[in-house]
Amino acid sequence: MSATVANEPVQQAAWNPEDPSWASIGKSLSWRTLFITTFCLLLSFSTWFMVSAIVVKLQSIGFKLEKSELFWLTATPGIAAGTLRIVHTFLIPIFGTRKTISIATLLLIIPCLGWYYAIQNPATPYPVLLALAFIAGLGGGNFSSFMPSTSLFFPKRMLGTALGIQAGIGNFGVSVAQFVVPWIIGFSLLGSALGSSQTSVVSGTAKSIWLQNAAIVWLPFVLIGAVAAWLWLKNVPVKATFREQTDIFKNKHTWFMTSIYFMVFGSFAGFSATFPLLIKELYGKFPGAPDPLKYAFLGPMVGALVRVLFGPISDRFGGAKVTMVSGFGLLGCAIGASFYTSPQSLAEFNGFLYFMLGIFFFAGVGNSSTFKQMPMIFPPRQASGVIGWTSAIGAYGQFLFPVIIAAIMAAVQAPTVFFYGAAVFYAANIAINWWFYARKGAERPC
């Protein structure tokens, strides 16, 4: 069987990363693919999570939105991301890396332009904002084709490192969005060509901002990424129909790893989306309250950097053992954070901040280690599908976390119960991981 790699025919037998000849045949192609797809993945996460940075400023420039509506705007991209990730799970074996990555990247133009125009009119109807929030999930969907593609390019011994680099830098796009937005909205881009300023009023203080910059700033980079993907990416000869790929759902380990991955990436995505609003709602009532966007980027940044660093560590010590560390860390930090979710003074903010950063840290650890586990548990083509599927379910964390937290806060004012529930879920997944993957004599040691 043969397949087309860009415009070059490549024999199936010629591409086997486990073969010693891989170093001379495919190493340079693999690393080039990793660099380009990682750049595009960072942009995907930036456009996906730009909504979480934008919404905290909408009320200040005149949008008449309730607290629950703001939480729904942060949650809605997660619905699209999770659903589109299910679709993306099956794209690489059907269409190949080059077409999938370049077209998926180009589609990021839609949410960038949509939010750019909507932000400039405070009368934009709420349903339109919800639709644009949903469309921002296009970026989140890309993960489930980008990462499986990378898993086909590298030998198993290097997958922890390669996937850790890609996922970590890709996740860093969340932090980039939440760090860049407060800065980029502070001045005009290209004079008046990209729109006039809005007046933001916070605690009686007015200042001019250009909130539309938070969306349009990504546009030129998206175009660069799409062109680079089209020109320099190639396909590896791994083909399968949709029906052939559904065999992963007959394997119980697909479902165990789905739950474990939701523990780590669901936490990362969910808390990344809600962290700015949690700061605003829990501590914004106190004099001298912290600006959410000055702190929000720290959590995703910690999680992303740790994901890169723990790729090689997972290669060295095994993914399951590192996942145990992640699970216990998440459990402890969730319990710790619960002590600071009904604050009586601003003095409690540091405790809340540190435990939340701890959650991001250990989520990043587990995000890395689980991607080492899956290629060890499943054969290459199935591993690619399982990585895509688990990533899809994990993305729903961005939807579920804000919605559940908003419902709890509407009922009892504080999200403490949510952190208790998260701790119970973490404990259950620690048990699953230990029994099937980490203990001596485990069914699938990895």
Short mmCIF file of C-alpha atoms in Angstrom, two decimals:
data_model
loop_
_atom_site.label_atom_id
_atom_site.label_comp_id
_atom_site.label_asym_id
_atom_site.label_seq_id
_atom_site.Cartn_x
_atom_site.Cartn_y
_atom_site.Cartn_z
CA MET A 1 0.00 0.00 0.00
CA SER A 2 1.24 3.47 -0.77
CA ALA A 3 0.22 6.95 0.22
CA THR A 4 1.07 10.48 -0.73
CA VAL A 5 3.36 12.52 1.48
CA ALA A 6 2.73 16.06 0.24
CA ASN A 7 3.63 15.55 -3.44
CA GLU A 8 5.99 12.64 -2.80
CA PRO A 9 4.95 8.98 -2.97
CA VAL A 10 6.12 7.05 0.11
CA GLN A 11 5.84 3.32 0.65
CA GLN A 12 4.09 2.11 3.81
CA ALA A 13 7.16 0.09 4.81
CA ALA A 14 9.38 3.15 4.45
CA TRP A 15 7.81 4.87 7.45
CA ASN A 16 8.33 3.04 10.70
CA PRO A 17 9.59 5.21 13.59
CA GLU A 18 10.47 2.07 15.56
CA ASP A 19 12.94 1.01 12.84
CA PRO A 20 16.57 2.06 13.53
CA SER A 21 16.69 3.66 10.08
CA TRP A 22 14.13 6.24 11.23
CA ALA A 23 16.92 8.56 12.39
CA SER A 24 18.19 8.95 8.83
CA ILE A 25 14.90 8.60 6.95
CA GLY A 26 12.38 10.56 8.95
CA LYS A 27 13.90 12.39 11.91
CA SER A 28 14.16 15.81 10.26
CA LEU A 29 10.63 15.53 8.82
CA SER A 30 9.26 14.55 12.22
CA TRP A 31 10.80 17.51 14.03
CA ARG A 32 9.77 19.94 11.29
CA THR A 33 6.22 18.65 11.55
CA LEU A 34 6.33 19.02 15.32
CA PHE A 35 7.50 22.65 15.12
CA ILE A 36 4.88 23.74 12.57
CA THR A 37 1.95 21.93 14.15
CA THR A 38 2.95 23.17 17.61
CA PHE A 39 2.95 26.78 16.40
CA CYS A 40 -0.51 26.25 14.89
CA LEU A 41 -1.70 24.54 18.07
CA LEU A 42 -0.57 27.49 20.19
CA LEU A 43 -2.68 29.77 17.98
CA SER A 44 -5.58 27.35 18.29
CA PHE A 45 -5.51 27.57 22.09
CA SER A 46 -5.04 31.35 22.01
CA THR A 47 -8.14 31.90 19.89
CA TRP A 48 -10.06 29.27 21.86
CA PHE A 49 -9.43 30.94 25.23
CA MET A 50 -9.43 34.58 24.12
CA VAL A 51 -13.12 34.63 25.10
CA SER A 52 -12.26 33.99 28.77
CA ALA A 53 -10.03 37.08 28.73
CA ILE A 54 -12.52 39.23 26.82
CA VAL A 55 -15.62 38.58 28.94
CA VAL A 56 -14.22 40.12 32.12
CA LYS A 57 -14.12 43.49 30.31
CA LEU A 58 -17.47 43.42 28.53
CA GLN A 59 -19.55 44.87 31.38
CA SER A 60 -17.08 47.72 31.87
CA ILE A 61 -17.52 48.95 28.27
CA GLY A 62 -21.31 48.89 28.31
CA PHE A 63 -22.47 45.35 27.61
CA LYS A 64 -25.53 44.62 29.79
CA LEU A 65 -24.73 41.07 30.91
CA GLU A 66 -25.56 39.15 34.06
CA LYS A 67 -23.08 37.05 36.04
CA SER A 68 -24.60 33.81 34.76
CA GLU A 69 -24.38 35.07 31.17
CA LEU A 70 -20.67 35.77 31.58
CA PHE A 71 -20.08 32.24 32.89
CA TRP A 72 -22.00 30.83 29.93
CA LEU A 73 -19.83 32.82 27.51
CA THR A 74 -16.72 31.30 29.05
CA ALA A 75 -18.29 27.83 28.98
CA THR A 76 -19.69 27.77 25.45
CA PRO A 77 -16.34 27.40 23.59
CA GLY A 78 -15.89 24.17 25.51
CA ILE A 79 -19.07 22.68 24.01
CA ALA A 80 -17.76 23.28 20.51
CA ALA A 81 -14.21 22.22 21.35
CA GLY A 82 -15.25 18.90 22.85
CA THR A 83 -17.66 18.11 20.03
CA LEU A 84 -15.23 19.13 17.29
CA ARG A 85 -12.48 17.13 18.94
CA ILE A 86 -14.60 14.02 18.48
CA VAL A 87 -14.66 14.84 14.75
CA HIS A 88 -10.95 15.66 14.65
CA THR A 89 -10.14 12.31 16.27
CA PHE A 90 -10.81 10.58 12.95
CA LEU A 91 -9.43 13.12 10.45
CA ILE A 92 -5.71 12.33 10.25
CA PRO A 93 -6.04 8.71 9.03
CA ILE A 94 -8.61 9.87 6.46
CA PHE A 95 -7.21 13.17 5.12
CA GLY A 96 -3.61 13.22 6.36
CA THR A 97 -1.60 15.78 8.29
CA ARG A 98 -1.08 18.44 5.62
CA LYS A 99 -4.71 19.10 4.67
CA THR A 100 -6.07 18.68 8.17
CA ILE A 101 -3.63 21.02 9.91
CA SER A 102 -3.59 23.76 7.26
CA ILE A 103 -7.38 23.97 6.82
CA ALA A 104 -8.10 23.70 10.55
CA THR A 105 -5.65 26.54 11.20
CA LEU A 106 -7.14 28.72 8.46
CA LEU A 107 -10.61 28.38 9.99
CA LEU A 108 -9.39 30.25 13.08
CA ILE A 109 -9.89 33.42 11.04
CA ILE A 110 -13.66 33.13 11.65
CA PRO A 111 -13.71 33.66 15.45
CA CYS A 112 -11.00 36.33 15.19
CA LEU A 113 -13.04 38.45 12.78
CA GLY A 114 -16.34 37.68 14.47
CA TRP A 115 -15.26 38.86 17.91
CA TYR A 116 -13.38 41.81 16.39
CA TYR A 117 -16.64 43.22 14.99
CA ALA A 118 -18.94 42.21 17.87
CA ILE A 119 -16.84 43.81 20.59
CA GLN A 120 -17.13 47.23 18.98
CA ASN A 121 -20.90 47.36 19.46
CA PRO A 122 -22.27 47.03 23.04
CA ALA A 123 -25.71 46.45 21.51
CA THR A 124 -24.57 43.15 20.01
CA PRO A 125 -27.31 40.67 21.00
CA TYR A 126 -26.40 38.06 23.59
CA PRO A 127 -27.30 35.15 21.27
CA VAL A 128 -24.74 36.49 18.78
CA LEU A 129 -22.10 36.57 21.52
CA LEU A 130 -22.98 32.98 22.43
CA ALA A 131 -22.65 31.93 18.79
CA LEU A 132 -19.26 33.60 18.53
CA ALA A 133 -18.18 31.93 21.77
CA PHE A 134 -19.17 28.60 20.25
CA ILE A 135 -17.20 29.34 17.08
CA ALA A 136 -14.12 30.12 19.19
CA GLY A 137 -14.20 26.42 20.04
CA LEU A 138 -12.83 25.73 16.55
CA GLY A 139 -9.40 26.25 18.07
CA GLY A 140 -10.08 23.78 20.83
CA GLY A 141 -11.15 21.10 18.39
CA ASN A 142 -7.80 21.13 16.59
CA PHE A 143 -5.99 19.40 19.45
CA SER A 144 -7.53 16.02 18.64
CA SER A 145 -6.02 15.89 15.17
CA PHE A 146 -2.78 17.75 15.80
CA MET A 147 -1.64 15.51 18.67
CA PRO A 148 -2.57 12.16 17.04
CA SER A 149 -0.66 13.30 13.97
CA THR A 150 2.47 13.86 16.04
CA SER A 151 2.11 10.44 17.68
CA LEU A 152 2.58 8.84 14.24
CA PHE A 153 5.87 10.63 13.56
CA PHE A 154 8.00 9.57 16.54
CA PRO A 155 9.15 6.27 18.11
CA LYS A 156 7.52 5.29 21.42
CA ARG A 157 10.66 6.02 23.40
CA MET A 158 10.41 9.70 22.38
CA LEU A 159 6.64 10.21 22.50
CA GLY A 160 6.60 11.54 26.04
CA THR A 161 9.04 14.25 25.01
CA ALA A 162 7.50 15.04 21.60
CA LEU A 163 3.89 15.10 22.80
CA GLY A 164 4.92 16.95 25.95
CA ILE A 165 6.54 19.68 23.87
CA GLN A 166 3.58 20.00 21.53
CA ALA A 167 0.85 19.85 24.15
CA GLY A 168 2.76 22.05 26.58
CA ILE A 169 3.50 24.81 24.10
CA GLY A 170 0.01 24.43 22.65
CA ASN A 171 -1.53 24.78 26.12
CA PHE A 172 0.68 27.82 26.60
CA GLY A 173 -1.62 29.52 24.11
CA VAL A 174 -4.16 29.86 26.94
CA SER A 175 -1.67 31.81 29.01
CA VAL A 176 -0.53 33.80 25.97
CA ALA A 177 -4.12 34.89 25.32
CA GLN A 178 -4.74 35.87 28.94
CA PHE A 179 -1.37 37.66 29.15
CA VAL A 180 -1.50 39.42 25.77
CA VAL A 181 -5.09 40.64 26.03
CA PRO A 182 -4.61 43.07 28.97
CA TRP A 183 -1.59 44.55 27.18
CA ILE A 184 -2.84 44.64 23.60
CA ILE A 185 -6.14 46.34 24.50
CA GLY A 186 -4.27 49.27 26.05
CA PHE A 187 -3.39 51.03 22.79
CA SER A 188 -4.54 51.47 19.23
CA LEU A 189 -3.29 49.12 16.54
CA LEU A 190 -2.66 50.76 13.15
CA GLY A 191 -4.14 54.04 14.28
CA SER A 192 -7.89 54.22 13.66
CA ALA A 193 -7.81 51.59 10.91
CA LEU A 194 -8.90 48.82 13.30
CA GLY A 195 -11.59 50.76 15.11
CA SER A 196 -11.97 53.40 17.76
CA SER A 197 -11.52 53.00 21.51
CA GLN A 198 -14.14 52.16 24.13
CA THR A 199 -14.41 53.73 27.56
CA SER A 200 -13.95 51.16 30.31
CA VAL A 201 -15.31 52.12 33.73
CA VAL A 202 -14.11 50.05 36.72
CA SER A 203 -14.84 51.17 40.31
CA GLY A 204 -15.62 54.69 39.07
CA THR A 205 -12.36 55.00 37.14
CA ALA A 206 -12.62 55.48 33.38
CA LYS A 207 -9.97 54.74 30.79
CA SER A 208 -9.79 54.09 27.06
CA ILE A 209 -9.26 50.56 25.80
CA TRP A 210 -9.36 48.87 22.39
CA LEU A 211 -10.94 45.54 23.31
CA GLN A 212 -11.30 44.50 19.66
CA ASN A 213 -7.52 44.12 19.57
CA ALA A 214 -7.94 40.99 21.73
CA ALA A 215 -9.42 39.20 18.72
CA ILE A 216 -7.77 40.75 15.66
CA VAL A 217 -4.20 40.44 16.95
CA TRP A 218 -4.17 36.70 16.15
CA LEU A 219 -5.17 37.09 12.49
CA PRO A 220 -1.74 37.58 10.85
CA PHE A 221 -0.20 34.72 12.84
CA VAL A 222 -3.06 32.41 11.85
CA LEU A 223 -2.39 33.18 8.19
CA ILE A 224 1.33 32.48 8.63
CA GLY A 225 0.62 29.17 10.35
CA ALA A 226 -1.86 28.01 7.70
CA VAL A 227 0.52 28.83 4.84
CA ALA A 228 3.46 27.11 6.59
CA ALA A 229 1.35 24.00 7.17
CA TRP A 230 0.25 23.84 3.54
CA LEU A 231 3.77 24.31 2.17
CA TRP A 232 5.90 22.19 4.51
CA LEU A 233 3.81 19.52 6.19
CA LYS A 234 3.57 16.00 4.80
CA ASN A 235 1.48 12.93 5.46
CA VAL A 236 2.63 9.59 6.86
CA PRO A 237 1.08 6.52 5.21
CA VAL A 238 -1.33 5.54 7.98
CA LYS A 239 -4.83 5.20 6.58
CA ALA A 240 -8.08 3.98 8.11
CA THR A 241 -11.76 4.51 7.50
CA PHE A 242 -14.07 5.94 10.15
CA ARG A 243 -15.54 2.49 10.83
CA GLU A 244 -12.11 0.90 11.27
CA GLN A 245 -11.16 3.55 13.81
CA THR A 246 -14.19 2.91 16.04
CA ASP A 247 -12.60 -0.29 17.36
CA ILE A 248 -11.06 1.79 20.17
CA PHE A 249 -14.45 1.99 21.87
CA LYS A 250 -14.51 -1.78 22.42
CA ASN A 251 -11.44 -1.56 24.63
CA LYS A 252 -12.08 -0.84 28.32
CA HIS A 253 -8.77 1.00 28.60
CA THR A 254 -10.10 3.67 26.24
CA TRP A 255 -12.70 4.51 28.87
CA PHE A 256 -10.32 4.33 31.83
CA MET A 257 -7.87 6.68 30.11
CA THR A 258 -10.75 8.97 29.14
CA SER A 259 -11.64 9.40 32.81
CA ILE A 260 -8.02 9.88 33.86
CA TYR A 261 -7.41 12.41 31.10
CA PHE A 262 -10.53 14.34 32.05
CA MET A 263 -9.09 14.53 35.56
CA VAL A 264 -6.01 16.34 34.27
CA PHE A 265 -6.97 18.19 31.09
CA GLY A 266 -10.57 18.73 32.12
CA SER A 267 -9.18 20.49 35.19
CA PHE A 268 -6.73 22.52 33.11
CA ALA A 269 -9.34 23.64 30.57
CA GLY A 270 -12.13 24.15 33.10
CA PHE A 271 -10.13 26.17 35.59
CA SER A 272 -8.39 28.13 32.80
CA ALA A 273 -11.82 29.30 31.65
CA THR A 274 -13.15 30.08 35.14
CA PHE A 275 -10.05 31.36 36.92
CA PRO A 276 -10.50 35.04 35.90
CA LEU A 277 -14.20 35.04 36.82
CA LEU A 278 -13.55 33.21 40.10
CA ILE A 279 -11.09 35.92 41.09
CA LYS A 280 -13.57 38.62 40.08
CA GLU A 281 -16.59 37.07 41.81
CA LEU A 282 -14.88 35.87 45.01
CA TYR A 283 -12.47 38.73 45.66
CA GLY A 284 -13.75 41.61 43.51
CA LYS A 285 -15.99 42.92 46.31
CA PHE A 286 -13.09 43.96 48.55
CA PRO A 287 -11.33 47.36 48.43
CA GLY A 288 -8.16 47.09 46.38
CA ALA A 289 -9.47 43.97 44.67
CA PRO A 290 -7.03 42.24 42.29
CA ASP A 291 -7.42 42.69 38.54
CA PRO A 292 -8.35 39.18 37.31
CA LEU A 293 -6.35 39.51 34.10
CA LYS A 294 -3.16 40.29 36.02
CA TYR A 295 -3.30 36.84 37.59
CA ALA A 296 -5.39 34.68 35.25
CA PHE A 297 -2.54 33.91 32.84
CA LEU A 298 -0.35 32.49 35.62
CA GLY A 299 -2.33 29.27 36.01
CA PRO A 300 -2.32 28.23 32.34
CA MET A 301 1.32 29.28 32.06
CA VAL A 302 2.33 27.04 34.96
CA GLY A 303 0.32 24.12 33.57
CA ALA A 304 1.78 24.51 30.08
CA LEU A 305 5.41 24.81 31.18
CA VAL A 306 5.12 21.81 33.47
CA ARG A 307 3.63 19.78 30.63
CA VAL A 308 6.76 20.38 28.56
CA LEU A 309 9.13 19.60 31.43
CA PHE A 310 7.44 16.38 32.48
CA GLY A 311 7.51 14.81 29.01
CA PRO A 312 11.11 13.59 29.39
CA ILE A 313 10.43 12.70 33.05
CA SER A 314 7.53 10.50 31.96
CA ASP A 315 9.79 8.87 29.36
CA ARG A 316 12.31 8.16 32.11
CA PHE A 317 10.10 6.94 34.97
CA GLY A 318 6.93 5.82 33.20
CA GLY A 319 3.68 7.68 32.62
CA ALA A 320 1.58 5.82 35.19
CA LYS A 321 3.88 6.66 38.10
CA VAL A 322 3.94 10.33 37.15
CA THR A 323 0.14 10.31 36.81
CA MET A 324 -0.06 9.09 40.42
CA VAL A 325 1.90 12.18 41.49
CA SER A 326 -0.46 14.34 39.44
CA GLY A 327 -3.58 12.80 40.96
CA PHE A 328 -2.48 13.16 44.57
CA GLY A 329 -1.36 16.74 43.91
CA LEU A 330 -4.72 17.66 42.39
CA LEU A 331 -6.53 16.04 45.30
CA GLY A 332 -4.57 17.99 47.91
CA CYS A 333 -4.82 21.32 46.11
CA ALA A 334 -8.58 21.00 45.51
CA ILE A 335 -9.12 20.42 49.23
CA GLY A 336 -6.75 23.29 50.06
CA ALA A 337 -8.45 25.74 47.68
CA SER A 338 -11.84 24.98 49.26
CA PHE A 339 -10.74 26.81 52.42
CA TYR A 340 -10.47 30.08 50.45
CA THR A 341 -13.68 30.04 48.39
CA SER A 342 -15.80 31.93 50.97
CA PRO A 343 -13.39 34.78 51.73
CA GLN A 344 -13.99 37.26 54.51
CA SER A 345 -11.15 39.58 53.50
CA LEU A 346 -8.66 40.23 50.72
CA ALA A 347 -5.95 38.71 52.94
CA GLU A 348 -7.20 35.26 51.90
CA PHE A 349 -6.49 35.87 48.21
CA ASN A 350 -2.90 34.62 48.33
CA GLY A 351 -4.00 31.28 49.76
CA PHE A 352 -6.58 30.88 47.01
CA LEU A 353 -4.06 31.88 44.35
CA TYR A 354 -1.37 29.43 45.51
CA PHE A 355 -3.69 26.44 45.70
CA MET A 356 -5.14 27.27 42.29
CA LEU A 357 -1.65 27.47 40.84
CA GLY A 358 -1.00 24.10 42.48
CA ILE A 359 -4.01 22.66 40.63
CA PHE A 360 -2.62 23.99 37.35
CA PHE A 361 0.83 22.58 38.18
CA PHE A 362 -0.37 19.05 38.85
CA ALA A 363 -2.84 19.16 35.95
CA GLY A 364 0.13 19.96 33.71
CA VAL A 365 2.08 17.05 35.16
CA GLY A 366 -0.78 14.67 34.37
CA ASN A 367 -1.40 16.16 30.94
CA SER A 368 2.14 15.14 30.06
CA SER A 369 2.21 11.70 31.69
CA THR A 370 -1.11 10.50 30.26
CA PHE A 371 0.17 11.15 26.75
CA LYS A 372 3.07 8.85 27.56
CA GLN A 373 0.67 6.18 28.83
CA MET A 374 -1.65 5.98 25.83
CA PRO A 375 0.98 5.10 23.18
CA MET A 376 2.27 2.40 25.54
CA ILE A 377 -1.18 0.89 26.19
CA PHE A 378 -2.41 0.86 22.57
CA PRO A 379 -0.83 0.05 19.16
CA PRO A 380 0.07 3.16 17.07
CA ARG A 381 -3.11 3.60 15.02
CA GLN A 382 -5.37 2.96 18.02
CA ALA A 383 -3.20 5.16 20.23
CA SER A 384 -3.73 7.99 17.76
CA GLY A 385 -7.49 7.54 18.00
CA VAL A 386 -7.52 7.24 21.79
CA ILE A 387 -5.42 10.39 22.14
CA GLY A 388 -7.94 12.23 19.98
CA TRP A 389 -10.97 10.82 21.80
CA THR A 390 -9.70 11.43 25.33
CA SER A 391 -8.68 14.94 24.31
CA ALA A 392 -12.22 15.55 23.06
CA ILE A 393 -13.82 14.53 26.33
CA GLY A 394 -11.22 16.50 28.29
CA ALA A 395 -12.14 19.65 26.39
CA TYR A 396 -15.66 19.51 27.79
CA GLY A 397 -14.09 20.58 31.07
CA GLN A 398 -14.15 24.12 29.74
CA PHE A 399 -17.92 23.82 29.47
CA LEU A 400 -18.76 21.78 32.57
CA PHE A 401 -16.63 23.64 35.10
CA PRO A 402 -18.10 27.15 34.48
CA VAL A 403 -21.67 25.87 34.20
CA ILE A 404 -21.53 23.80 37.40
CA ILE A 405 -19.70 26.52 39.32
CA ALA A 406 -22.22 29.13 38.17
CA ALA A 407 -25.13 26.92 39.28
CA ILE A 408 -23.56 26.29 42.69
CA MET A 409 -22.78 29.97 43.22
CA ALA A 410 -26.33 30.91 42.25
CA ALA A 411 -27.61 28.56 44.94
CA VAL A 412 -25.14 29.02 47.81
CA GLN A 413 -22.94 32.00 46.75
CA ALA A 414 -19.63 30.10 47.06
CA PRO A 415 -18.15 27.34 44.85
CA THR A 416 -16.80 25.31 47.79
CA VAL A 417 -18.95 22.27 47.01
CA PHE A 418 -17.49 22.12 43.53
CA PHE A 419 -13.98 21.70 44.91
CA TYR A 420 -15.22 18.90 47.20
CA GLY A 421 -16.72 17.12 44.20
CA ALA A 422 -13.52 17.57 42.20
CA ALA A 423 -11.53 16.00 45.06
CA VAL A 424 -13.78 12.93 45.06
CA PHE A 425 -13.37 12.58 41.28
CA TYR A 426 -9.60 12.89 41.59
CA ALA A 427 -9.53 10.15 44.24
CA ALA A 428 -11.50 7.77 42.00
CA ASN A 429 -9.08 8.26 39.12
CA ILE A 430 -6.06 7.77 41.36
CA ALA A 431 -7.50 4.35 42.20
CA ILE A 432 -8.13 3.48 38.53
CA ASN A 433 -4.63 4.51 37.48
CA TRP A 434 -2.97 2.61 40.33
CA TRP A 435 -4.90 -0.61 39.77
CA PHE A 436 -4.61 -0.90 35.99
CA TYR A 437 -1.35 0.89 35.21
CA ALA A 438 0.91 1.81 38.13
CA ARG A 439 0.96 -1.03 40.68
CA LYS A 440 3.24 -4.06 40.55
CA GLY A 441 1.48 -6.67 38.43
CA ALA A 442 -0.82 -4.13 36.77
CA GLU A 443 -2.73 -5.26 33.71
CA ARG A 444 -1.10 -2.66 31.43
CA PRO A 445 2.01 -1.29 33.13
CA CYS A 446 3.05 1.93 31.43
#
